[in-house]
Short mmCIF file of C-alpha atoms in Angstrom, two decimals:
data_model
loop_
_atom_site.label_atom_id
_atom_site.label_comp_id
_atom_site.label_asym_id
_atom_site.label_seq_id
_atom_site.Cartn_x
_atom_site.Cartn_y
_atom_site.Cartn_z
CA MET A 533 -36.59 25.28 30.46
CA SER A 534 -33.83 27.59 31.62
CA SER A 535 -31.34 29.10 29.24
CA SER A 536 -28.60 27.24 31.06
CA SER A 537 -30.05 23.89 30.03
CA PRO A 538 -27.51 21.91 28.04
CA ILE A 539 -30.16 21.21 25.43
CA THR A 540 -30.56 24.87 24.61
CA GLN A 541 -26.80 25.21 24.21
CA VAL A 542 -26.71 22.81 21.26
CA SER A 543 -26.98 24.47 17.88
CA GLN A 544 -30.17 23.59 16.05
CA HIS A 545 -28.42 23.86 12.70
CA ALA A 546 -25.92 21.30 11.44
CA PRO A 547 -22.57 22.75 10.41
CA PRO A 548 -22.35 23.31 6.67
CA ALA A 549 -20.88 20.35 4.88
CA HIS A 550 -17.70 21.02 2.98
CA SER A 551 -18.57 21.14 -0.66
CA ASN A 552 -15.18 19.97 -1.87
CA LEU A 553 -14.35 16.76 -0.02
CA GLN A 554 -13.22 14.86 -3.12
CA PRO A 555 -9.43 14.37 -2.95
CA GLN A 556 -7.67 15.96 -5.88
CA LEU A 557 -5.71 13.53 -8.01
CA LEU A 558 -2.26 14.78 -8.87
CA THR A 559 -1.72 15.11 -12.61
CA ARG A 560 2.01 15.68 -12.28
CA LEU A 561 4.69 15.06 -9.69
CA PHE A 562 7.75 17.07 -8.80
CA LEU A 563 10.64 14.82 -7.80
CA ASP A 564 13.99 15.74 -6.30
CA LEU A 565 16.44 12.94 -7.08
CA ARG A 566 19.61 13.68 -5.12
CA GLY A 567 19.41 17.39 -5.90
CA ARG A 568 18.15 17.09 -9.48
CA ARG A 569 14.55 18.11 -10.18
CA PHE A 570 12.13 16.21 -12.43
CA GLU A 571 8.58 17.11 -13.41
CA VAL A 572 6.78 13.93 -14.42
CA ASP A 573 3.19 13.31 -15.50
CA ARG A 574 1.14 10.96 -13.36
CA GLU A 575 0.57 8.62 -16.32
CA THR A 576 4.32 8.41 -16.93
CA ILE A 577 4.91 7.38 -13.32
CA MET A 578 2.17 4.74 -13.51
CA ASN A 579 3.78 3.26 -16.64
CA LEU A 580 7.14 2.65 -14.95
CA PRO A 581 8.15 -0.90 -13.94
CA GLU A 582 7.04 -1.90 -10.47
CA SER A 583 10.61 -2.80 -9.49
CA VAL A 584 11.68 0.76 -10.32
CA LEU A 585 8.69 2.26 -8.49
CA LEU A 586 9.63 0.29 -5.37
CA CYS A 587 13.09 1.88 -5.49
CA LEU A 588 11.67 5.35 -6.05
CA PHE A 589 8.95 5.10 -3.40
CA PRO A 590 9.79 2.29 -0.95
CA ASN A 591 7.10 3.55 1.45
CA GLY A 592 4.47 4.00 -1.25
CA LEU A 593 3.12 7.14 -2.89
CA VAL A 594 -0.27 8.82 -2.47
CA LEU A 595 -1.37 10.29 -5.79
CA SER A 596 -4.06 12.47 -4.23
CA ARG A 597 -3.68 15.39 -1.86
CA GLN A 598 -6.39 15.47 0.80
CA SER A 599 -5.11 18.74 2.24
CA VAL A 600 -5.60 20.43 -1.13
CA ALA A 601 -9.11 19.06 -1.47
CA LEU A 602 -10.09 20.42 1.96
CA SER A 603 -8.71 23.88 1.34
CA ASP A 604 -10.48 26.69 -0.44
CA GLY A 605 -7.37 27.94 -2.19
CA GLY A 606 -5.67 24.71 -3.17
CA ASP A 607 -4.49 26.09 -6.49
CA ASP A 608 -2.46 28.74 -4.66
CA GLU A 609 -0.44 26.23 -2.67
CA ASP A 610 3.09 25.45 -3.68
CA ASP A 611 3.58 22.21 -5.58
CA GLU A 612 4.86 19.51 -3.26
CA VAL A 613 8.31 18.16 -4.09
CA TYR A 614 9.04 14.51 -3.26
CA GLY A 615 12.60 13.77 -2.22
CA VAL A 616 13.79 10.48 -3.73
CA ASP A 617 17.06 8.65 -3.04
CA PHE A 618 17.60 7.34 -6.56
CA ASP A 619 20.22 7.99 -9.22
CA PRO A 620 18.89 10.79 -11.48
CA ASP A 621 20.83 9.55 -14.53
CA CYS A 622 19.30 6.10 -14.13
CA PHE A 623 15.83 7.64 -13.87
CA GLN A 624 16.45 9.69 -17.01
CA TYR A 625 17.63 6.56 -18.84
CA VAL A 626 14.39 4.74 -17.95
CA LEU A 627 12.18 7.70 -18.90
CA THR A 628 13.93 8.17 -22.25
CA PHE A 629 13.77 4.47 -23.15
CA PHE A 630 10.07 4.17 -22.28
CA ARG A 631 9.15 7.37 -24.14
CA THR A 632 11.07 6.31 -27.26
CA ALA A 633 9.54 2.82 -27.19
CA SER A 634 6.04 4.22 -26.70
CA GLU A 635 6.32 6.67 -29.59
CA ALA A 636 7.69 3.99 -31.93
CA PHE A 637 4.90 1.54 -31.09
CA TYR A 638 1.87 3.80 -30.63
CA GLY A 639 2.95 6.64 -32.90
CA THR A 640 2.82 10.39 -32.43
CA ALA A 641 0.40 13.12 -33.45
CA THR A 642 1.90 13.15 -36.95
CA THR A 643 3.34 9.66 -37.47
CA PRO A 644 1.64 6.27 -37.02
CA GLY A 645 3.41 3.64 -34.95
CA LEU A 646 3.87 -0.09 -35.40
CA LEU A 647 0.47 -0.76 -33.81
CA ALA A 648 -1.28 0.85 -36.78
CA PHE A 649 0.24 -1.74 -39.14
CA GLN A 650 -0.63 -4.81 -37.06
CA GLN A 651 -4.20 -3.88 -36.21
CA HIS A 652 -5.54 -6.80 -38.26
CA LEU A 653 -3.84 -9.19 -35.84
CA LEU A 654 -5.73 -7.65 -32.94
CA ASP A 655 -9.02 -7.72 -34.84
CA GLY A 656 -8.56 -11.40 -35.67
CA SER A 657 -9.65 -10.70 -39.22
CA PRO A 658 -9.65 -13.56 -41.74
CA GLY A 659 -6.23 -14.25 -43.14
CA SER A 660 -4.44 -12.63 -40.21
CA SER A 661 -2.89 -16.00 -39.36
CA PRO A 662 -2.54 -19.14 -41.43
CA ALA A 663 -3.90 -21.41 -38.74
CA GLY A 664 -6.53 -19.27 -37.05
CA THR A 665 -6.53 -17.65 -33.64
CA ALA A 666 -5.03 -20.68 -31.92
CA ASP A 667 -1.59 -19.57 -33.10
CA PHE A 668 -1.61 -16.85 -30.44
CA GLY A 669 -2.18 -19.30 -27.62
CA THR A 670 -5.35 -19.76 -25.64
CA GLY A 671 -8.20 -17.34 -26.21
CA ALA A 672 -8.89 -14.78 -28.92
CA PRO A 673 -6.13 -12.53 -30.31
CA ALA A 674 -7.67 -9.54 -28.53
CA GLN A 675 -6.85 -11.25 -25.22
CA ASN A 676 -3.14 -11.35 -26.02
CA PRO A 677 -1.67 -8.12 -24.57
CA LEU A 678 1.49 -8.49 -26.66
CA LEU A 679 -0.52 -7.59 -29.78
CA SER A 680 -1.74 -4.24 -28.46
CA LYS A 681 0.94 -3.08 -25.99
CA GLN A 682 4.65 -2.45 -26.17
CA ALA A 683 6.44 -4.98 -23.95
CA ILE A 684 9.80 -4.16 -22.35
CA ILE A 685 12.04 -6.55 -20.43
CA VAL A 686 13.46 -4.90 -17.31
CA LEU A 687 16.56 -6.45 -15.75
CA ARG A 688 18.15 -4.81 -12.69
CA GLU A 689 21.20 -5.77 -10.66
CA GLU A 690 22.14 -4.63 -7.16
CA LEU A 691 25.76 -5.60 -6.54
CA GLU A 692 27.27 -5.28 -3.07
CA TYR A 693 30.99 -5.96 -3.02
CA PHE A 694 33.45 -6.75 -0.25
CA THR A 695 37.23 -6.49 -0.63
CA ILE A 696 39.63 -8.65 1.39
CA PRO A 697 43.20 -7.26 1.21
CA PRO A 698 46.31 -9.40 1.81
CA LYS A 699 47.08 -10.00 5.48
CA ASP A 700 50.61 -8.66 5.12
CA GLY A 701 49.44 -5.40 3.54
CA ALA A 702 49.03 -1.96 5.08
CA ALA A 703 45.24 -1.99 4.73
CA ALA A 704 43.61 -2.28 8.15
CA THR A 705 41.07 -0.78 10.54
CA ASP A 706 41.62 1.10 13.77
CA ALA A 707 40.35 0.18 17.24
CA ASN A 708 36.91 1.57 16.36
CA GLY A 709 36.64 -0.44 13.15
CA ILE A 710 37.24 2.58 10.90
CA ALA A 711 39.12 1.76 7.70
CA ASN A 712 42.44 3.50 7.13
CA GLU A 713 43.31 5.15 3.82
CA HIS A 714 45.02 2.02 2.45
CA LEU A 715 41.88 -0.07 3.01
CA LEU A 716 39.73 2.66 1.45
CA ASP A 717 42.01 2.56 -1.60
CA VAL A 718 41.43 -1.18 -1.89
CA LYS A 719 37.66 -0.63 -1.74
CA ARG A 720 37.87 2.03 -4.44
CA ASP A 721 40.00 -0.25 -6.60
CA GLY A 722 37.43 -3.02 -6.19
CA GLY A 723 34.59 -0.72 -7.21
CA ALA A 724 36.50 0.59 -10.24
CA TYR A 725 37.35 -2.98 -11.30
CA LEU A 726 33.70 -4.08 -11.15
CA MET A 727 32.50 -0.95 -12.93
CA GLU A 728 34.55 -1.97 -15.95
CA LYS A 729 32.83 -5.38 -16.08
CA ARG A 730 29.74 -4.16 -17.92
CA ASN A 731 28.79 -7.41 -19.66
CA ILE A 732 25.42 -8.56 -18.34
CA PHE A 733 25.78 -12.33 -18.42
CA THR A 734 29.48 -12.88 -17.65
CA ALA A 735 29.06 -13.33 -13.88
CA LEU A 736 25.99 -15.56 -14.17
CA GLN A 737 27.61 -17.67 -16.89
CA ARG A 738 30.67 -18.08 -14.65
CA ASN A 739 28.38 -19.34 -11.90
CA VAL A 740 26.71 -21.74 -14.35
CA ASN A 741 30.06 -23.15 -15.43
CA LYS A 742 31.21 -23.54 -11.82
CA GLU A 743 28.12 -25.28 -10.46
CA ASN A 744 26.61 -26.70 -13.67
CA ASN A 745 23.32 -25.00 -12.79
CA VAL A 746 20.85 -25.97 -15.52
CA ALA A 747 18.13 -23.58 -14.33
CA GLU A 748 20.46 -20.57 -14.58
CA GLN A 749 21.52 -21.63 -18.06
CA HIS A 750 17.85 -21.81 -19.07
CA LEU A 751 17.38 -18.29 -17.69
CA ILE A 752 20.21 -16.96 -19.87
CA ASP A 753 18.88 -18.80 -22.92
CA MET A 754 15.34 -17.52 -22.38
CA LEU A 755 16.48 -13.90 -22.02
CA CYS A 756 18.67 -14.15 -25.12
CA MET A 757 15.78 -15.61 -27.13
CA SER A 758 13.47 -12.82 -25.94
CA GLY A 759 15.49 -9.72 -26.76
CA PHE A 760 18.96 -9.77 -25.16
CA ASN A 761 22.21 -10.74 -26.85
CA ARG A 762 24.83 -12.80 -25.04
CA ASP A 763 27.40 -10.01 -25.30
CA ASP A 764 25.03 -7.20 -24.22
CA VAL A 765 26.20 -4.68 -21.63
CA TRP A 766 24.20 -2.87 -18.96
CA GLY A 767 22.33 0.16 -20.29
CA PHE A 768 23.12 2.06 -17.09
CA ARG A 769 25.69 1.23 -14.40
CA ALA A 770 26.91 3.41 -11.54
CA LEU A 771 28.43 3.29 -8.07
CA GLU A 772 26.10 4.26 -5.26
CA PRO A 773 27.38 7.22 -3.20
CA SER A 774 29.01 6.33 0.14
CA ARG A 775 28.31 2.62 -0.34
CA SER A 776 30.19 -0.39 -1.68
CA CYS A 777 27.34 -1.02 -4.09
CA ILE A 778 26.83 -0.84 -7.86
CA SER A 779 23.38 -0.44 -9.41
CA SER A 780 22.77 -1.54 -12.99
CA ILE A 781 19.75 -1.75 -15.26
CA ALA A 782 19.15 -2.97 -18.81
CA LEU A 783 15.99 -2.43 -20.87
CA VAL A 784 15.21 -4.24 -24.12
CA LEU A 785 12.13 -4.57 -26.28
CA LEU A 786 10.54 -8.00 -26.05
CA LYS A 787 10.78 -10.01 -29.27
CA THR A 788 7.17 -10.96 -29.94
CA GLY A 789 7.71 -12.53 -33.36
CA ILE A 790 5.70 -9.78 -35.09
CA ASN A 791 7.98 -8.73 -37.93
CA HIS A 792 7.66 -5.38 -39.70
CA THR A 793 9.46 -4.62 -42.95
CA ALA A 794 11.44 -1.41 -43.44
CA GLY A 795 8.98 1.40 -44.02
CA ASN A 796 6.12 -1.08 -43.47
CA THR A 797 5.81 -1.52 -47.23
CA LYS A 798 4.58 -5.11 -46.80
CA PRO A 799 2.07 -6.71 -44.42
CA VAL A 800 3.51 -7.89 -41.14
CA ASP A 801 4.23 -11.57 -40.63
CA VAL A 802 4.26 -13.46 -37.35
CA ASP A 803 6.71 -16.05 -36.05
CA TYR A 804 4.31 -18.01 -33.84
CA THR A 805 7.10 -19.99 -32.18
CA GLN A 806 8.70 -16.74 -31.06
CA MET A 807 5.30 -15.44 -29.94
CA ALA A 808 4.87 -18.52 -27.72
CA THR A 809 8.29 -17.87 -26.16
CA ALA A 810 7.41 -14.21 -25.59
CA GLN A 811 4.15 -15.14 -23.88
CA LYS A 812 6.12 -17.06 -21.24
CA LEU A 813 7.60 -13.73 -20.13
CA LEU A 814 4.08 -12.60 -19.17
CA LEU A 815 4.67 -14.57 -15.97
CA PHE A 816 6.86 -11.64 -14.89
CA TRP A 817 4.30 -8.95 -15.71
CA ARG A 818 3.59 -7.05 -12.47
CA LYS A 819 5.35 -9.90 -10.66
CA PRO A 820 9.08 -9.08 -10.47
CA ALA A 821 11.23 -12.14 -9.75
CA ARG A 822 14.50 -12.05 -7.84
CA LYS A 823 17.64 -14.14 -7.94
CA CYS A 824 20.59 -13.79 -5.56
CA TRP A 825 24.01 -15.40 -5.64
CA TRP A 826 27.57 -14.86 -4.38
CA ASP A 827 30.54 -14.51 -6.68
CA GLY A 828 34.18 -14.58 -5.54
CA ILE A 829 37.20 -13.71 -7.69
CA GLU A 830 40.89 -12.92 -7.26
CA VAL A 831 41.85 -9.46 -8.53
CA ASP A 832 45.38 -8.70 -9.69
CA LEU A 833 45.82 -5.06 -10.72
CA PRO A 834 49.04 -4.12 -12.54
CA ALA A 835 51.21 -1.20 -11.53
CA GLN A 836 50.14 2.08 -13.09
CA ASP A 837 50.15 5.84 -12.44
CA GLY A 838 53.02 5.49 -9.98
CA ARG A 839 51.20 2.87 -7.90
CA SER A 840 52.56 -0.62 -7.36
CA SER A 841 50.62 -3.73 -8.36
CA ARG A 842 47.78 -4.75 -6.03
CA GLN A 843 46.22 -8.11 -5.27
CA PHE A 844 43.09 -8.73 -3.24
CA LYS A 845 40.09 -11.02 -2.95
CA LEU A 846 36.75 -9.62 -4.12
CA TRP A 847 33.39 -11.02 -3.06
CA ALA A 848 30.20 -9.79 -4.71
CA ARG A 849 26.61 -10.39 -3.70
CA ARG A 850 24.45 -9.95 -6.79
CA VAL A 851 20.68 -9.57 -6.72
CA TRP A 852 18.89 -9.68 -10.06
CA THR A 853 15.32 -8.47 -10.51
CA LEU A 854 13.53 -9.53 -13.68
CA GLU A 855 10.25 -7.97 -14.76
CA LEU A 856 8.14 -7.55 -17.88
CA SER A 857 6.60 -4.12 -18.32
CA LEU A 858 3.67 -3.44 -20.65
CA VAL A 859 3.63 0.19 -21.70
CA ARG A 860 0.06 1.46 -21.70
CA LEU A 861 -1.00 4.43 -23.78
CA VAL A 862 -3.50 6.89 -22.35
CA TYR A 863 -5.15 8.71 -25.23
CA PRO A 864 -6.28 12.31 -24.82
CA LEU A 865 -9.71 12.83 -26.30
CA LEU A 866 -8.63 14.79 -29.34
CA PRO A 867 -9.40 13.90 -32.96
CA SER A 868 -6.60 11.83 -34.41
CA PRO A 869 -6.30 9.97 -37.71
CA TYR A 870 -4.62 7.14 -35.79
CA ALA A 871 -7.38 6.63 -33.22
CA PRO A 872 -8.70 3.54 -35.10
CA ALA A 873 -5.28 1.93 -34.67
CA ALA A 874 -5.91 2.00 -30.93
CA GLY A 875 -9.32 0.42 -31.31
CA LEU A 876 -11.15 3.76 -30.94
CA THR A 877 -14.06 4.21 -33.30
CA SER A 878 -15.48 7.63 -34.05
CA ALA A 879 -18.67 6.62 -32.22
CA VAL A 880 -16.75 5.85 -29.02
CA VAL A 881 -14.85 9.14 -29.21
CA ALA A 882 -18.05 11.11 -29.81
CA HIS A 883 -19.80 9.33 -26.93
CA ILE A 884 -17.03 10.21 -24.49
CA LEU A 885 -16.91 13.81 -25.69
CA VAL A 886 -20.61 14.12 -24.86
CA LEU A 887 -19.94 12.78 -21.36
CA CYS A 888 -17.16 15.31 -20.84
CA CYS A 889 -19.32 18.21 -21.90
CA SER A 890 -22.15 17.53 -19.50
CA PRO A 891 -22.24 15.35 -16.35
CA TRP A 892 -18.46 15.08 -15.95
CA ASN A 893 -17.75 18.79 -16.33
CA GLY A 894 -14.41 19.70 -14.79
CA TYR A 895 -12.76 16.38 -15.64
CA HIS A 896 -10.41 15.46 -18.42
CA ALA A 897 -11.29 12.06 -19.82
CA PHE A 898 -8.73 9.70 -21.28
CA VAL A 899 -9.25 6.43 -23.04
CA ASP A 900 -7.16 3.61 -21.65
CA VAL A 901 -6.74 0.49 -23.78
CA ASP A 902 -7.03 -1.57 -20.58
CA LEU A 903 -10.51 -0.26 -19.78
CA ILE A 904 -13.38 -0.41 -22.24
CA PRO A 905 -14.79 1.84 -23.45
CA PHE A 906 -13.52 4.71 -21.28
CA THR A 907 -12.49 5.82 -17.83
CA ILE A 908 -12.28 9.16 -16.06
CA ILE A 909 -8.87 9.11 -14.41
CA CYS A 910 -7.83 12.60 -13.42
CA ARG A 911 -9.29 15.94 -12.41
CA SER A 912 -7.87 19.10 -13.90
CA ALA A 913 -8.89 22.53 -15.10
CA PRO A 914 -9.92 23.78 -17.54
CA SER A 915 -12.14 20.98 -18.78
CA LEU A 916 -12.55 19.95 -22.39
CA ALA A 917 -16.00 21.52 -22.25
CA ASP A 918 -14.33 24.89 -21.82
#
């Protein structure tokens, strides 16, 4: 066979397979929120409410970097920064609230949390309830996530407003539909007026009174029984840049009926009626619900700062998003006197440590209360075996 035969031109040796085809899971993310940088752990991102994640990453987010896995010097590459069009102060408010709630419930390295003092409810030990496990609803107490996880009610509002100035006023648009300065002033006045209305339920209650909507009244009553107060204000509220839109969010701890005394000097007691009400909110866990309605009011602003009085019509389109978020705790495999409070026995911890030191070398292992008994969730270096 001649050397020009196509068969002889084919290499007899297969190309070497790449030894590092496993995509690297990101353990932290670098976010740029309108010019403000955040460095956030992957677990912190995964704990955020889904309605907030959809605002942060409307097109989704890949938590692994294939390009890094296929490169020989992935550690030398610059950390990728994700640009996010989201209010940085709102993001900081959510992060702070979730971190504070998590530390209070699960505890820290030096201080036990509320979970440590209600462990007997999760175990279903005798005497943990006066009427047996049925008081927690269907199934065993261990199947009730409200006993082992911190629940947070997430309520968001997207408010788009439209101002209609008097016909005899100077506010108008030009031939191209561009608003003149007088009309822009009316829009700014409308935004400033709505920003001062920070009460959460005022607009919805006004709609209930106008249309006698029983379902909306039940919604208000349910939220106020579960953690809100009727005179609560939004935890964060701000005008969106270059838009006639106001974004608001309120976070409250779900009232589960598990009552702790000051200093936990006495055993916890459970209000099972309140627990039944709290369990209804589980319908909104990982399933955000939306409600939209229009609200029209007449605004009469008095004269001030050298400006004459102003009157205009203000229409607002409000979209509420309601969600229940269960804050999960991912435990690093380090000895802790509070590990039993999370359902971690010394045997389980020792078993996972053995796994980390041998076949799973190069991986950090974390125990997740959702997955029993353990899960390997992220790759990092150095390993615990080091």
